[in-house]
Coordinates of C-alpha atoms in Angstrom, one line a residue:
M10 CA 11.8 -1.2 62.9
T11 CA 11.7 -4.5 61.0
S12 CA 14.7 -6.3 59.6
A13 CA 14.7 -8.4 56.5
G14 CA 14.8 -12.1 56.9
H15 CA 17.9 -14.1 56.3
I16 CA 19.2 -17.7 56.0
E17 CA 22.4 -18.8 57.7
P18 CA 23.7 -22.3 56.7
R19 CA 24.9 -24.4 59.6
E20 CA 26.5 -27.8 59.6
K21 CA 23.3 -29.8 60.0
H22 CA 20.5 -27.2 59.8
L23 CA 19.6 -23.8 58.3
S24 CA 19.1 -20.9 60.8
I25 CA 16.1 -18.8 59.8
G26 CA 16.1 -15.2 61.2
G27 CA 14.5 -11.8 60.6
D28 CA 11.1 -11.0 59.2
W29 CA 9.7 -13.3 56.5
T30 CA 7.0 -11.1 55.2
L31 CA 5.8 -9.7 51.9
A32 CA 7.7 -6.5 52.3
H33 CA 11.0 -8.4 52.0
Y34 CA 9.8 -11.0 49.4
A35 CA 12.3 -10.0 46.7
T36 CA 15.3 -10.3 49.0
L37 CA 14.1 -13.6 50.5
R38 CA 13.4 -15.0 47.0
Q39 CA 17.0 -14.5 46.0
Q40 CA 18.3 -16.1 49.2
V41 CA 16.0 -19.1 48.9
D42 CA 17.0 -19.7 45.3
R43 CA 20.7 -19.4 46.3
V44 CA 20.5 -21.8 49.2
A45 CA 18.4 -24.3 47.3
A46 CA 21.1 -24.4 44.6
S47 CA 24.1 -24.6 47.0
Q48 CA 22.9 -26.6 50.0
P49 CA 22.0 -30.3 50.0
A50 CA 18.3 -31.2 50.4
G51 CA 16.9 -32.5 53.7
K52 CA 18.4 -30.0 56.1
Q53 CA 16.2 -29.0 59.1
L54 CA 15.2 -25.4 59.8
D55 CA 16.0 -23.6 63.1
L56 CA 13.2 -21.1 63.7
R57 CA 14.4 -19.7 67.0
Q58 CA 15.4 -16.4 65.5
L59 CA 12.4 -16.0 63.3
G60 CA 10.8 -12.6 63.5
G61 CA 7.6 -11.6 61.6
L62 CA 5.9 -14.2 59.4
D63 CA 3.0 -14.0 56.9
T64 CA 1.7 -16.1 54.1
A65 CA 4.3 -15.0 51.6
G66 CA 7.1 -16.0 54.0
A67 CA 5.5 -19.3 54.9
A68 CA 5.3 -20.1 51.2
L69 CA 9.0 -19.5 50.7
L70 CA 9.8 -21.7 53.7
A71 CA 7.6 -24.4 52.1
E72 CA 9.6 -24.1 48.9
L73 CA 12.9 -24.2 50.8
M74 CA 12.1 -27.2 52.9
G75 CA 9.3 -29.0 51.2
A76 CA 5.6 -28.9 52.1
E77 CA 5.5 -32.2 54.0
Q78 CA 8.7 -31.5 56.0
L79 CA 7.4 -28.0 56.9
Q80 CA 4.2 -29.6 58.2
D81 CA 6.2 -32.0 60.4
L82 CA 8.4 -29.1 61.7
A83 CA 5.3 -26.9 62.4
R84 CA 3.9 -29.7 64.6
S85 CA 7.1 -30.5 66.5
S86 CA 8.9 -27.1 66.8
P87 CA 8.7 -25.7 70.4
Y88 CA 9.6 -22.2 69.2
L89 CA 6.4 -21.5 67.3
S90 CA 3.3 -19.9 68.7
P91 CA -0.1 -21.6 68.0
E92 CA -0.9 -18.9 65.4
R93 CA 2.3 -19.4 63.5
R94 CA 2.0 -23.2 63.7
A95 CA -1.5 -22.9 62.2
L96 CA -0.3 -20.6 59.5
L97 CA 2.6 -22.9 58.5
E98 CA 0.4 -26.0 58.5
T99 CA -2.2 -24.3 56.4
V100 CA 0.3 -23.1 53.8
A101 CA 2.1 -26.4 53.7
R102 CA -1.1 -28.3 53.3
A103 CA -2.3 -26.1 50.5
M104 CA 1.0 -26.3 48.6
A105 CA 1.2 -30.1 49.2
S106 CA -2.3 -30.5 47.7
A107 CA -1.7 -28.2 44.7
P108 CA -1.2 -30.1 41.5
P109 CA 2.4 -30.0 40.1
A110 CA 3.0 -27.6 37.2
E111 CA 3.0 -29.6 34.0
A112 CA 5.8 -28.8 31.6
I113 CA 4.6 -27.5 28.2
P114 CA 5.6 -30.1 25.6
A115 CA 7.6 -28.9 22.7
P116 CA 5.5 -28.5 19.5
T117 CA 5.7 -31.5 17.2
I118 CA 4.6 -31.9 13.6
R119 CA 1.7 -34.0 14.8
S120 CA 0.5 -31.3 17.3
Q121 CA 0.9 -28.6 14.6
L122 CA -1.1 -30.7 12.1
A123 CA -3.8 -31.2 14.8
E124 CA -4.0 -27.5 15.5
L125 CA -4.3 -26.8 11.8
G126 CA -7.1 -29.4 11.6
Y127 CA -9.0 -27.8 14.5
T128 CA -8.6 -24.4 12.8
V129 CA -10.0 -25.7 9.4
E130 CA -12.8 -27.5 11.2
G131 CA -13.8 -24.4 13.1
Y132 CA -13.7 -22.4 9.8
W133 CA -15.9 -25.0 8.1
N134 CA -18.4 -25.0 11.0
Q135 CA -18.5 -21.2 10.8
Q136 CA -19.2 -21.3 7.0
R137 CA -22.0 -23.9 7.6
L138 CA -23.5 -21.6 10.2
V139 CA -23.4 -18.7 7.8
M140 CA -25.0 -20.7 5.0
G141 CA -27.7 -21.9 7.3
F142 CA -28.4 -18.4 8.6
T143 CA -28.4 -17.1 5.0
G144 CA -31.1 -19.7 4.1
Q145 CA -33.2 -18.6 7.0
V146 CA -32.9 -14.9 6.1
L147 CA -33.8 -15.7 2.4
S148 CA -36.8 -17.8 3.4
T149 CA -38.0 -15.1 5.7
M150 CA -37.6 -12.4 3.0
A151 CA -39.5 -14.6 0.5
R152 CA -42.3 -15.0 3.0
L153 CA -42.5 -11.3 3.8
L154 CA -42.1 -9.6 0.4
P155 CA -45.5 -10.7 -0.9
R156 CA -47.1 -9.3 2.3
P157 CA -46.6 -5.5 2.4
R158 CA -48.5 -5.3 5.7
R159 CA -45.7 -7.2 7.4
W160 CA -43.0 -4.8 6.2
R161 CA -41.1 -2.8 8.8
I162 CA -41.0 0.5 6.9
T163 CA -40.0 2.7 9.9
S164 CA -37.1 0.4 10.9
L165 CA -36.0 0.1 7.2
V166 CA -35.9 3.9 6.8
V167 CA -34.0 4.4 10.1
H168 CA -31.4 1.8 9.1
I169 CA -31.1 3.4 5.6
Q170 CA -30.3 6.7 7.2
Q171 CA -27.8 5.2 9.6
T172 CA -26.0 3.0 7.1
G173 CA -26.3 5.2 4.0
L174 CA -26.7 8.9 4.6
N175 CA -24.5 9.0 7.6
A176 CA -21.7 7.1 5.7
L177 CA -21.9 9.3 2.6
P178 CA -19.3 11.9 3.5
I179 CA -16.6 9.4 4.5
V180 CA -17.1 7.3 1.4
A181 CA -17.0 10.3 -0.9
L182 CA -13.8 11.7 0.8
L183 CA -12.0 8.3 0.9
T184 CA -12.7 7.4 -2.7
F185 CA -11.8 11.0 -3.8
L186 CA -8.4 10.7 -2.2
V187 CA -7.8 7.1 -3.5
G188 CA -8.7 8.3 -7.0
A189 CA -6.1 11.0 -6.8
V190 CA -3.5 8.5 -5.6
V191 CA -4.3 6.1 -8.4
A192 CA -4.0 8.9 -10.9
F193 CA -0.6 9.9 -9.6
L194 CA 0.7 6.3 -9.7
G195 CA -0.8 5.7 -13.2
A196 CA 0.8 8.9 -14.5
T197 CA 4.2 8.0 -13.0
V198 CA 4.2 4.7 -14.9
L199 CA 2.6 5.9 -18.2
R200 CA 4.9 8.9 -18.4
D201 CA 7.8 6.6 -19.4
F202 CA 5.8 5.5 -22.4
G203 CA 4.5 8.9 -23.3
A204 CA 0.9 7.7 -22.6
T205 CA -0.2 9.9 -19.7
I206 CA -3.4 10.5 -21.6
Y207 CA -4.5 7.0 -20.7
T208 CA -4.5 7.9 -17.0
V209 CA -8.1 9.0 -17.3
S210 CA -9.2 5.6 -18.7
L211 CA -7.2 3.9 -16.0
V212 CA -8.9 5.8 -13.1
A213 CA -12.3 5.4 -14.7
L214 CA -12.1 1.6 -15.2
A215 CA -10.5 1.0 -11.8
F216 CA -13.3 2.8 -9.9
L217 CA -16.2 1.7 -12.1
R218 CA -15.3 -2.0 -11.9
E219 CA -13.4 -2.4 -8.6
F220 CA -12.4 0.4 -6.3
G221 CA -15.8 2.1 -6.1
V222 CA -17.7 -0.9 -4.8
L223 CA -14.7 -2.4 -2.9
L224 CA -13.9 0.7 -0.9
A225 CA -17.6 1.3 -0.1
A226 CA -18.1 -2.3 1.0
I227 CA -15.0 -2.4 3.2
L228 CA -16.0 0.9 4.9
L229 CA -19.5 -0.6 5.5
A230 CA -18.0 -3.8 6.8
G231 CA -16.0 -1.9 9.4
R232 CA -18.7 0.7 10.2
T233 CA -22.1 -1.1 9.8
A234 CA -21.4 -4.8 10.3
S235 CA -19.8 -3.9 13.7
A236 CA -22.8 -1.7 14.6
F237 CA -25.2 -4.6 13.7
T238 CA -23.2 -7.0 15.8
A239 CA -23.0 -4.6 18.8
Q240 CA -26.7 -3.8 18.7
L241 CA -27.9 -7.4 18.4
G242 CA -25.2 -8.6 20.9
S243 CA -26.4 -6.1 23.5
M244 CA -30.0 -7.1 23.0
K245 CA -28.9 -10.8 23.4
A246 CA -27.0 -9.9 26.6
N247 CA -30.1 -8.0 28.0
E248 CA -32.3 -11.0 27.0
E249 CA -34.4 -8.7 24.7
I250 CA -34.2 -11.3 21.9
D251 CA -35.6 -14.0 24.2
A252 CA -38.4 -11.6 25.2
L253 CA -39.3 -11.2 21.5
R254 CA -39.5 -15.0 21.1
T255 CA -41.6 -15.2 24.3
L256 CA -44.1 -12.7 22.7
G257 CA -44.3 -14.9 19.6
L258 CA -42.3 -12.5 17.4
D259 CA -39.6 -13.7 14.9
P260 CA -36.3 -12.0 15.6
V261 CA -35.1 -12.6 12.1
E262 CA -38.2 -10.9 10.7
L263 CA -38.1 -8.1 13.2
L264 CA -34.4 -7.4 13.5
V265 CA -32.4 -9.0 10.6
V266 CA -34.5 -8.4 7.5
P267 CA -34.8 -4.6 7.8
R268 CA -31.0 -4.4 8.3
V269 CA -30.3 -6.6 5.3
L270 CA -32.7 -4.7 3.0
S271 CA -31.4 -1.3 4.2
L272 CA -27.8 -2.3 3.4
M273 CA -28.8 -3.7 0.0
V274 CA -30.4 -0.3 -0.8
T275 CA -27.6 1.9 0.5
L276 CA -24.5 0.1 -0.7
P277 CA -25.3 0.6 -4.5
I278 CA -25.9 4.3 -3.8
L279 CA -22.6 4.6 -1.9
T280 CA -20.9 2.6 -4.6
F281 CA -22.2 5.1 -7.3
V282 CA -21.1 8.0 -5.2
G283 CA -17.7 6.4 -4.6
M284 CA -17.3 5.9 -8.4
L285 CA -18.0 9.5 -9.1
S286 CA -15.8 10.8 -6.3
G287 CA -12.9 8.6 -7.4
I288 CA -13.2 9.6 -11.0
L289 CA -13.4 13.3 -9.9
G290 CA -10.2 12.9 -7.7
G291 CA -8.3 11.3 -10.6
S292 CA -9.6 13.9 -13.1
L293 CA -8.5 16.7 -10.8
V294 CA -5.0 15.3 -10.8
C295 CA -5.1 14.9 -14.6
L296 CA -6.3 18.5 -14.9
L297 CA -3.7 20.1 -12.6
A298 CA -0.6 17.9 -13.0
L299 CA -0.9 16.4 -16.5
D300 CA -2.4 19.4 -18.4
I301 CA -5.3 17.4 -19.6
S302 CA -8.3 19.7 -20.2
T303 CA -11.8 19.0 -18.9
A304 CA -13.1 18.6 -22.5
Q305 CA -10.5 15.9 -23.1
I306 CA -11.4 14.1 -19.9
L307 CA -15.1 14.1 -20.8
A308 CA -14.4 13.0 -24.4
I309 CA -12.2 10.1 -23.2
L310 CA -14.8 9.0 -20.7
Q311 CA -17.5 9.1 -23.3
R312 CA -15.4 7.3 -26.0
D313 CA -13.4 4.7 -24.1
V314 CA -15.4 3.8 -21.0
A315 CA -18.4 1.5 -21.8
V316 CA -21.5 1.3 -19.7
I317 CA -20.8 -2.4 -19.0
H318 CA -18.1 -1.3 -16.5
L319 CA -20.6 0.7 -14.5
L320 CA -23.1 -2.2 -14.5
V321 CA -20.4 -4.7 -13.4
G322 CA -19.5 -2.5 -10.4
L323 CA -23.1 -1.8 -9.4
G324 CA -24.0 -5.4 -9.8
K325 CA -21.6 -6.6 -7.1
A326 CA -22.9 -4.1 -4.6
P327 CA -26.2 -5.9 -3.5
V328 CA -24.3 -9.2 -3.1
F329 CA -21.6 -7.6 -0.9
A330 CA -24.3 -5.8 1.1
F331 CA -26.2 -9.0 1.7
V332 CA -23.1 -10.8 2.9
I333 CA -22.0 -8.0 5.2
A334 CA -25.4 -7.6 6.8
V335 CA -25.9 -11.4 7.3
I336 CA -22.5 -11.8 8.9
G337 CA -23.0 -8.8 11.2
C338 CA -26.4 -10.0 12.4
L339 CA -25.2 -13.6 12.8
E340 CA -22.3 -12.6 15.0
G341 CA -24.7 -10.5 17.1
F342 CA -26.9 -13.5 17.7
K343 CA -23.9 -15.7 18.6
A344 CA -22.8 -13.3 21.4
S345 CA -23.4 -14.5 25.0
N346 CA -24.5 -12.5 28.0
S347 CA -21.2 -10.6 28.6
A348 CA -19.5 -7.5 27.4
Q349 CA -16.4 -9.4 26.4
S350 CA -18.4 -11.8 24.2
V351 CA -20.0 -8.8 22.4
G352 CA -16.6 -7.2 21.8
E353 CA -15.1 -10.5 20.5
H354 CA -18.0 -11.1 18.1
T355 CA -17.9 -7.5 16.9
T356 CA -14.3 -7.9 16.0
S357 CA -15.1 -11.2 14.3
S358 CA -17.9 -9.7 12.2
V359 CA -15.6 -7.0 10.8
V360 CA -12.8 -9.5 10.0
Q361 CA -15.2 -12.0 8.4
S362 CA -17.1 -9.3 6.4
I363 CA -13.9 -7.8 4.9
F364 CA -12.5 -11.2 4.1
M365 CA -15.7 -12.4 2.4
V366 CA -16.0 -9.1 0.4
I367 CA -12.4 -9.4 -0.9
L368 CA -12.9 -13.1 -1.7
L369 CA -16.2 -12.5 -3.6
D370 CA -14.6 -9.6 -5.4
A371 CA -11.7 -11.8 -6.6
I372 CA -14.1 -14.5 -7.7
A373 CA -16.3 -12.0 -9.6
A374 CA -13.2 -10.5 -11.3
I375 CA -12.2 -13.8 -12.6
F376 CA -15.7 -14.7 -13.7
F377 CA -16.2 -11.3 -15.6
M378 CA -12.8 -11.6 -17.2
E379 CA -13.6 -15.1 -18.5
M380 CA -17.0 -13.9 -19.7
G381 CA -15.4 -11.0 -21.5
W382 CA -17.4 -8.4 -19.6

């Protein structure tokens, strides 16, 4: 049965006894810290009562005594076997050659400004890369559109099904629920002014101009942009994109353009469905909770809601779709040959797509407001 190691302070040395092994590391760690704090440095070690010894125990002895002093003791002590002498010398030599741990400097204003500068520079480089890739995609599309024989119809139809038809139920359900919530909030505020009848106009304008296209775009940014990045990133990791270039095929023409065009086709459709579902959800709340009849709802929509609001919402959809598809494909091309890189760029594509969609929507809202549209 083994006994835990111990340290007994003497007048001129420290007596080491028991087993200095990994099994007793926690106890030995406490003893070493206590002795190091209470005993003066430079005391020799008496190893006559030393029991078991492994690398963990040798490392603690090196901390207690110092790496160089432990090397000298290992060479001169007559109580050590050749195996233990070799173990102590190896551990002491390794700890002596290890670089000292550098203290982490406290953050200063200069370091924080430098970190902010690096972040801004990285963001600017990312935007330059996006703009360059956008130009490459646009030039490839301009070269392909006049040549119908070069169109990838099968790939386009497959991506339309994956990005549009498969996303239709979740877009309709989400916008329906958000429409109901907007109607409840609008009715709560307008009831104080005796104007609950305007809840119908509020829901209709909100979904025609903003919520319909914005919710659909955010859903596609999380659902489709991530899928594009994962697909292209996996192809990059498997060197399939390099194989396409070796065969003389353009990856942008073969992989990117069908995805961009499919998203530009499906997002306006999803936006229109989202508008209808949101208005339907709000109208249902008006019908059940506010006692506004179906005839009144239809009359308000026909009288107060102009077609320009529908066109504003649908006009933003192709732009959002183009940005989402380009960012998703670009992040896929940036991935390296590892699963971790593919995961990181997939996350990055979702974050960038949602950010750019909201930014462009805010810019468009200010522009349309100034134009009086």
